[in-house]
PDB file of C-alpha atoms in Angstrom:
ATOM      1  CA  ALA L   1       2.876  18.059  93.172  1.00  0.00           C
ATOM      2  CA  LEU L   2       4.457  14.701  94.008  1.00  0.00           C
ATOM      3  CA  SER L   3       7.560  16.324  95.457  1.00  0.00           C
ATOM      4  CA  LEU L   4       5.420  18.283  97.957  1.00  0.00           C
ATOM      5  CA  ILE L   5       3.827  15.175  99.511  1.00  0.00           C
ATOM      6  CA  PRO L   6       5.739  13.762 102.541  1.00  0.00           C
ATOM      7  CA  GLN L   7       7.259  10.292 101.900  1.00  0.00           C
ATOM      8  CA  ASN L   8       5.338   8.284 104.531  1.00  0.00           C
ATOM      9  CA  ASN L   9       1.855   9.628 103.692  1.00  0.00           C
ATOM     10  CA  LYS L  10      -0.777   8.210 101.378  1.00  0.00           C
ATOM     11  CA  LYS L  11      -0.429  10.026  98.097  1.00  0.00           C
ATOM     12  CA  ARG L  12      -3.319  11.491  96.152  1.00  0.00           C
ATOM     13  CA  ILE L  13      -3.148  14.062  93.366  1.00  0.00           C
ATOM     14  CA  VAL L  14      -6.259  15.667  91.916  1.00  0.00           C
ATOM     15  CA  LEU L  15      -5.711  17.019  88.416  1.00  0.00           C
ATOM     16  CA  LEU L  16      -8.098  19.693  87.127  1.00  0.00           C
ATOM     17  CA  THR L  17      -7.618  19.887  83.377  1.00  0.00           C
ATOM     18  CA  ASP L  18      -9.146  21.001  80.124  1.00  0.00           C
ATOM     19  CA  GLY L  19      -7.502  17.958  78.541  1.00  0.00           C
ATOM     20  CA  GLU L  20      -5.236  19.990  76.284  1.00  0.00           C
ATOM     21  CA  GLU L  21      -1.522  19.524  76.939  1.00  0.00           C
ATOM     22  CA  ASN L  22       0.534  22.593  76.190  1.00  0.00           C
ATOM     23  CA  GLU L  23       3.888  21.421  77.579  1.00  0.00           C
ATOM     24  CA  GLY L  24       5.299  18.035  78.512  1.00  0.00           C
ATOM     25  CA  SER L  25       3.385  14.755  78.414  1.00  0.00           C
ATOM     26  CA  VAL L  26       1.232  13.007  81.010  1.00  0.00           C
ATOM     27  CA  GLU L  27       2.210   9.647  79.480  1.00  0.00           C
ATOM     28  CA  LYS L  28       5.817  10.197  80.598  1.00  0.00           C
ATOM     29  CA  VAL L  29       4.766  10.906  84.216  1.00  0.00           C
ATOM     30  CA  MET L  30       2.230   8.084  84.635  1.00  0.00           C
ATOM     31  CA  PRO L  31       4.771   5.218  85.235  1.00  0.00           C
ATOM     32  CA  SER L  32       6.371   7.218  88.073  1.00  0.00           C
ATOM     33  CA  LEU L  33       2.973   7.854  89.695  1.00  0.00           C
ATOM     34  CA  THR L  34       2.032   4.175  89.448  1.00  0.00           C
ATOM     35  CA  GLU L  35       5.397   3.077  90.889  1.00  0.00           C
ATOM     36  CA  GLN L  36       4.968   5.396  93.900  1.00  0.00           C
ATOM     37  CA  LYS L  37       1.360   4.234  94.436  1.00  0.00           C
ATOM     38  CA  VAL L  38      -0.190   7.639  93.880  1.00  0.00           C
ATOM     39  CA  ASP L  39      -3.989   7.809  93.756  1.00  0.00           C
ATOM     40  CA  LEU L  40      -4.567  10.058  90.728  1.00  0.00           C
ATOM     41  CA  LYS L  41      -7.988  11.640  90.283  1.00  0.00           C
ATOM     42  CA  ILE L  42      -8.707  13.535  87.095  1.00  0.00           C
ATOM     43  CA  TYR L  43     -11.498  16.082  86.740  1.00  0.00           C
ATOM     44  CA  LYS L  44     -12.010  17.402  83.218  1.00  0.00           C
ATOM     45  CA  LEU L  45     -13.199  20.986  83.007  1.00  0.00           C
ATOM     46  CA  GLU L  46     -15.449  21.890  80.139  1.00  0.00           C
ATOM     47  CA  LYS L  47     -14.240  24.951  78.367  1.00  0.00           C
ATOM     48  CA  LYS L  48     -16.715  27.196  76.596  1.00  0.00           C
ATOM     49  CA  ARG L  49     -15.353  27.862  73.134  1.00  0.00           C
ATOM     50  CA  ASP L  50     -17.906  30.300  71.776  1.00  0.00           C
ATOM     51  CA  ASN L  51     -17.007  33.755  70.552  1.00  0.00           C
ATOM     52  CA  GLU L  52     -13.317  33.785  71.422  1.00  0.00           C
ATOM     53  CA  VAL L  53     -10.630  36.021  69.931  1.00  0.00           C
ATOM     54  CA  ALA L  54      -7.003  35.895  71.130  1.00  0.00           C
ATOM     55  CA  ILE L  55      -3.682  37.404  70.094  1.00  0.00           C
ATOM     56  CA  ASP L  56      -1.239  34.507  69.618  1.00  0.00           C
ATOM     57  CA  GLY L  57       1.906  36.570  69.184  1.00  0.00           C
ATOM     58  CA  ILE L  58       3.809  39.422  67.605  1.00  0.00           C
ATOM     59  CA  ASN L  59       6.712  38.989  65.175  1.00  0.00           C
ATOM     60  CA  MET L  60       9.101  41.906  64.857  1.00  0.00           C
ATOM     61  CA  PRO L  61      12.864  42.406  64.463  1.00  0.00           C
ATOM     62  CA  GLU L  62      14.945  42.024  67.636  1.00  0.00           C
ATOM     63  CA  LYS L  63      17.245  44.860  66.549  1.00  0.00           C
ATOM     64  CA  ILE L  64      16.459  47.903  64.424  1.00  0.00           C
ATOM     65  CA  ASN L  65      18.558  50.879  63.409  1.00  0.00           C
ATOM     66  CA  LEU L  66      17.330  54.344  64.329  1.00  0.00           C
ATOM     67  CA  GLY L  67      15.203  55.778  61.515  1.00  0.00           C
ATOM     68  CA  ASP L  68      14.563  52.400  59.863  1.00  0.00           C
ATOM     69  CA  ASP L  69      11.124  51.331  58.685  1.00  0.00           C
ATOM     70  CA  PHE L  70      10.065  47.878  59.901  1.00  0.00           C
ATOM     71  CA  THR L  71       7.025  45.627  60.118  1.00  0.00           C
ATOM     72  CA  VAL L  72       5.137  44.251  63.114  1.00  0.00           C
ATOM     73  CA  VAL L  73       3.213  41.062  62.267  1.00  0.00           C
ATOM     74  CA  VAL L  74       0.284  40.267  64.568  1.00  0.00           C
ATOM     75  CA  ASN L  75      -1.086  36.695  64.758  1.00  0.00           C
ATOM     76  CA  ILE L  76      -4.689  36.399  65.954  1.00  0.00           C
ATOM     77  CA  THR L  77      -6.861  33.310  66.418  1.00  0.00           C
ATOM     78  CA  SER L  78     -10.657  33.505  66.345  1.00  0.00           C
ATOM     79  CA  THR L  79     -13.367  30.880  66.867  1.00  0.00           C
ATOM     80  CA  MET L  80     -15.797  32.808  64.642  1.00  0.00           C
ATOM     81  CA  SER L  81     -15.931  35.504  61.984  1.00  0.00           C
ATOM     82  CA  THR L  82     -16.228  38.971  63.493  1.00  0.00           C
ATOM     83  CA  GLY L  83     -15.087  42.537  63.084  1.00  0.00           C
ATOM     84  CA  ALA L  84     -12.411  44.041  65.313  1.00  0.00           C
ATOM     85  CA  LYS L  85     -10.241  47.085  65.887  1.00  0.00           C
ATOM     86  CA  VAL L  86      -6.509  46.309  66.189  1.00  0.00           C
ATOM     87  CA  SER L  87      -4.200  48.979  67.636  1.00  0.00           C
ATOM     88  CA  LEU L  88      -0.391  49.140  67.793  1.00  0.00           C
ATOM     89  CA  PHE L  89       1.294  51.094  70.607  1.00  0.00           C
ATOM     90  CA  SER L  90       4.939  52.034  71.082  1.00  0.00           C
ATOM     91  CA  GLY L  91       5.202  52.629  74.808  1.00  0.00           C
ATOM     92  CA  ARG L  92       2.040  54.619  75.565  1.00  0.00           C
ATOM     93  CA  GLU L  93       1.817  56.229  72.127  1.00  0.00           C
ATOM     94  CA  LYS L  94      -0.682  54.799  69.651  1.00  0.00           C
ATOM     95  CA  ARG L  95       1.266  54.306  66.423  1.00  0.00           C
ATOM     96  CA  SER L  96      -1.403  52.751  64.222  1.00  0.00           C
ATOM     97  CA  GLU L  97      -4.915  51.391  64.187  1.00  0.00           C
ATOM     98  CA  MET L  98      -6.907  49.350  61.698  1.00  0.00           C
ATOM     99  CA  ARG L  99     -10.411  47.986  61.417  1.00  0.00           C
ATOM    100  CA  VAL L 100     -10.277  44.325  60.346  1.00  0.00           C
ATOM    101  CA  GLU L 101     -12.600  41.411  59.599  1.00  0.00           C
ATOM    102  CA  LEU L 102     -11.419  38.299  61.433  1.00  0.00           C
ATOM    103  CA  GLN L 103     -12.056  34.911  59.847  1.00  0.00           C
ATOM    104  CA  LYS L 104     -12.583  31.744  61.878  1.00  0.00           C
ATOM    105  CA  GLY L 105      -9.127  30.284  62.529  1.00  0.00           C
ATOM    106  CA  LYS L 106      -5.757  31.984  62.221  1.00  0.00           C
ATOM    107  CA  ASN L 107      -5.468  35.588  61.042  1.00  0.00           C
ATOM    108  CA  ARG L 108      -2.381  37.681  60.335  1.00  0.00           C
ATOM    109  CA  PHE L 109      -2.114  41.460  60.080  1.00  0.00           C
ATOM    110  CA  VAL L 110       0.915  43.639  59.328  1.00  0.00           C
ATOM    111  CA  PHE L 111       1.675  47.088  60.753  1.00  0.00           C
ATOM    112  CA  ARG L 112       4.502  49.333  59.525  1.00  0.00           C
ATOM    113  CA  ASP L 113       6.406  51.659  61.818  1.00  0.00           C
ATOM    114  CA  THR L 114       9.580  53.734  61.940  1.00  0.00           C
ATOM    115  CA  ALA L 115      12.130  53.505  64.771  1.00  0.00           C
ATOM    116  CA  GLU L 116      12.180  57.056  66.155  1.00  0.00           C
ATOM    117  CA  LYS L 117      13.917  56.712  69.529  1.00  0.00           C
ATOM    118  CA  GLY L 118      16.848  54.575  70.612  1.00  0.00           C
ATOM    119  CA  GLY L 119      17.088  51.912  73.298  1.00  0.00           C
ATOM    120  CA  PHE L 120      14.643  49.160  74.233  1.00  0.00           C
ATOM    121  CA  ASN L 121      11.176  49.951  72.901  1.00  0.00           C
ATOM    122  CA  ILE L 122       8.108  48.045  74.061  1.00  0.00           C
ATOM    123  CA  TYR L 123       5.396  47.464  71.490  1.00  0.00           C
ATOM    124  CA  LYS L 124       1.890  46.429  72.486  1.00  0.00           C
ATOM    125  CA  VAL L 125      -0.960  45.210  70.311  1.00  0.00           C
ATOM    126  CA  LEU L 126      -4.533  45.533  71.554  1.00  0.00           C
ATOM    127  CA  ILE L 127      -7.541  43.953  69.860  1.00  0.00           C
ATOM    128  CA  GLU L 128     -11.119  45.053  70.481  1.00  0.00           C
ATOM    129  CA  PRO L 129     -13.401  42.477  68.786  1.00  0.00           C
ATOM    130  CA  ASP L 130     -17.111  43.033  68.216  1.00  0.00           C
ATOM    131  CA  ARG L 131     -17.770  39.670  69.950  1.00  0.00           C
ATOM    132  CA  ASP L 132     -15.533  38.006  72.540  1.00  0.00           C
ATOM    133  CA  THR L 133     -15.703  36.169  75.875  1.00  0.00           C
ATOM    134  CA  GLU L 134     -12.210  36.396  77.422  1.00  0.00           C
ATOM    135  CA  LEU L 135     -10.618  39.871  77.503  1.00  0.00           C
ATOM    136  CA  ARG L 136      -7.309  38.835  79.135  1.00  0.00           C
ATOM    137  CA  ASN L 137      -5.925  37.418  75.869  1.00  0.00           C
ATOM    138  CA  ASN L 138      -6.650  40.537  73.795  1.00  0.00           C
ATOM    139  CA  GLU L 139      -3.332  42.242  74.509  1.00  0.00           C
ATOM    140  CA  TYR L 140       0.229  41.182  73.682  1.00  0.00           C
ATOM    141  CA  SER L 141       3.590  42.906  74.159  1.00  0.00           C
ATOM    142  CA  ALA L 142       7.029  42.516  72.598  1.00  0.00           C
ATOM    143  CA  PHE L 143      10.170  44.600  72.552  1.00  0.00           C
ATOM    144  CA  THR L 144      12.944  45.568  70.194  1.00  0.00           C
ATOM    145  CA  ASN L 145      16.319  47.227  70.603  1.00  0.00           C
ATOM    146  CA  VAL L 146      16.717  50.388  68.512  1.00  0.00           C
ATOM    147  CA  GLN L 147      20.370  51.161  67.848  1.00  0.00           C
ATOM    148  CA  ALA L 148      22.104  54.151  66.324  1.00  0.00           C
ATOM    149  CA  LYS L 149      22.663  53.843  62.596  1.00  0.00           C
ATOM    150  CA  PRO L 150      26.079  52.469  61.722  1.00  0.00           C
ATOM    151  CA  LYS L 151      28.518  54.951  60.206  1.00  0.00           C
ATOM    152  CA  VAL L 152      30.635  54.047  57.205  1.00  0.00           C
ATOM    153  CA  LEU L 153      34.056  55.418  56.344  1.00  0.00           C
ATOM    154  CA  VAL L 154      34.739  55.366  52.592  1.00  0.00           C
ATOM    155  CA  ILE L 155      38.413  55.641  51.644  1.00  0.00           C
ATOM    156  CA  GLU L 156      39.278  56.202  47.985  1.00  0.00           C
ATOM    157  CA  ASP L 157      42.684  56.199  46.334  1.00  0.00           C
ATOM    158  CA  LYS L 158      41.765  58.306  43.306  1.00  0.00           C
ATOM    159  CA  THR L 159      39.091  61.014  43.220  1.00  0.00           C
ATOM    160  CA  GLY L 160      35.770  59.654  41.905  1.00  0.00           C
ATOM    161  CA  GLU L 161      36.653  55.992  42.512  1.00  0.00           C
ATOM    162  CA  ALA L 162      33.958  55.608  45.180  1.00  0.00           C
ATOM    163  CA  ASN L 163      31.152  57.415  43.314  1.00  0.00           C
ATOM    164  CA  GLU L 164      29.110  54.222  42.736  1.00  0.00           C
ATOM    165  CA  LEU L 165      29.527  53.164  46.352  1.00  0.00           C
ATOM    166  CA  GLU L 166      28.370  56.640  47.428  1.00  0.00           C
ATOM    167  CA  LYS L 167      25.205  56.280  45.331  1.00  0.00           C
ATOM    168  CA  ILE L 168      24.439  52.942  47.030  1.00  0.00           C
ATOM    169  CA  LEU L 169      25.024  54.371  50.519  1.00  0.00           C
ATOM    170  CA  LYS L 170      22.796  57.387  49.738  1.00  0.00           C
ATOM    171  CA  ALA L 171      20.021  55.085  48.446  1.00  0.00           C
ATOM    172  CA  LEU L 172      20.248  53.076  51.694  1.00  0.00           C
ATOM    173  CA  LYS L 173      20.185  56.353  53.711  1.00  0.00           C
ATOM    174  CA  MET L 174      23.437  55.341  55.417  1.00  0.00           C
ATOM    175  CA  ASP L 175      25.598  57.846  57.261  1.00  0.00           C
ATOM    176  CA  TYR L 176      29.042  57.901  55.673  1.00  0.00           C
ATOM    177  CA  ARG L 177      32.146  60.011  55.356  1.00  0.00           C
ATOM    178  CA  LYS L 178      34.456  59.925  52.355  1.00  0.00           C
ATOM    179  CA  ILE L 179      38.156  60.671  52.617  1.00  0.00           C
ATOM    180  CA  ASN L 180      41.254  60.255  50.489  1.00  0.00           C
ATOM    181  CA  VAL L 181      43.688  57.441  51.246  1.00  0.00           C
ATOM    182  CA  ALA L 182      46.301  59.989  52.400  1.00  0.00           C
ATOM    183  CA  ALA L 183      43.922  61.123  55.180  1.00  0.00           C
ATOM    184  CA  ALA L 184      43.143  57.562  56.324  1.00  0.00           C
ATOM    185  CA  PRO L 185      43.718  56.815  60.006  1.00  0.00           C
ATOM    186  CA  ARG L 186      46.750  54.678  60.828  1.00  0.00           C
ATOM    187  CA  ASN L 187      44.793  52.255  63.056  1.00  0.00           C
TER     188      ASN L 187
END
């Protein structure tokens, strides 16, 4: 705001605030305002805190391999105990839904999903609480990059040497191809 006021004018800034800093610090700015003789007026807004539910964030892997199972962790804050329906969407498709009982404070819920299509996938969580005042904070989106599964080339010198490795790769559902050392590529 200070940078927008012309140099030769009287300077007044009116700050409308709820009193809760979320970034930076007013204490660091105050000496500069005093030095430049800024008339600072502060008006504190009262914020109604009754019956509020908000999604704080979604935690999910940044990268997933096609066909992999993964978890989506949803963090929700509530000012009271209430019931709610929480839904998980992948794009426009509803992937999962659960009925939950929110406790006052922080709540955490886990969804499981399987990566079915490649590329950047947008996931959205929507909460529909039984009681709430502000609807704009009841939706949250995140994305992940779904990549093709890596392929493994197993080269064995003697037949049967890689049997244990094959069992591990099968258990991990990895795509692999086994060849003899004589058929190995030169580069």
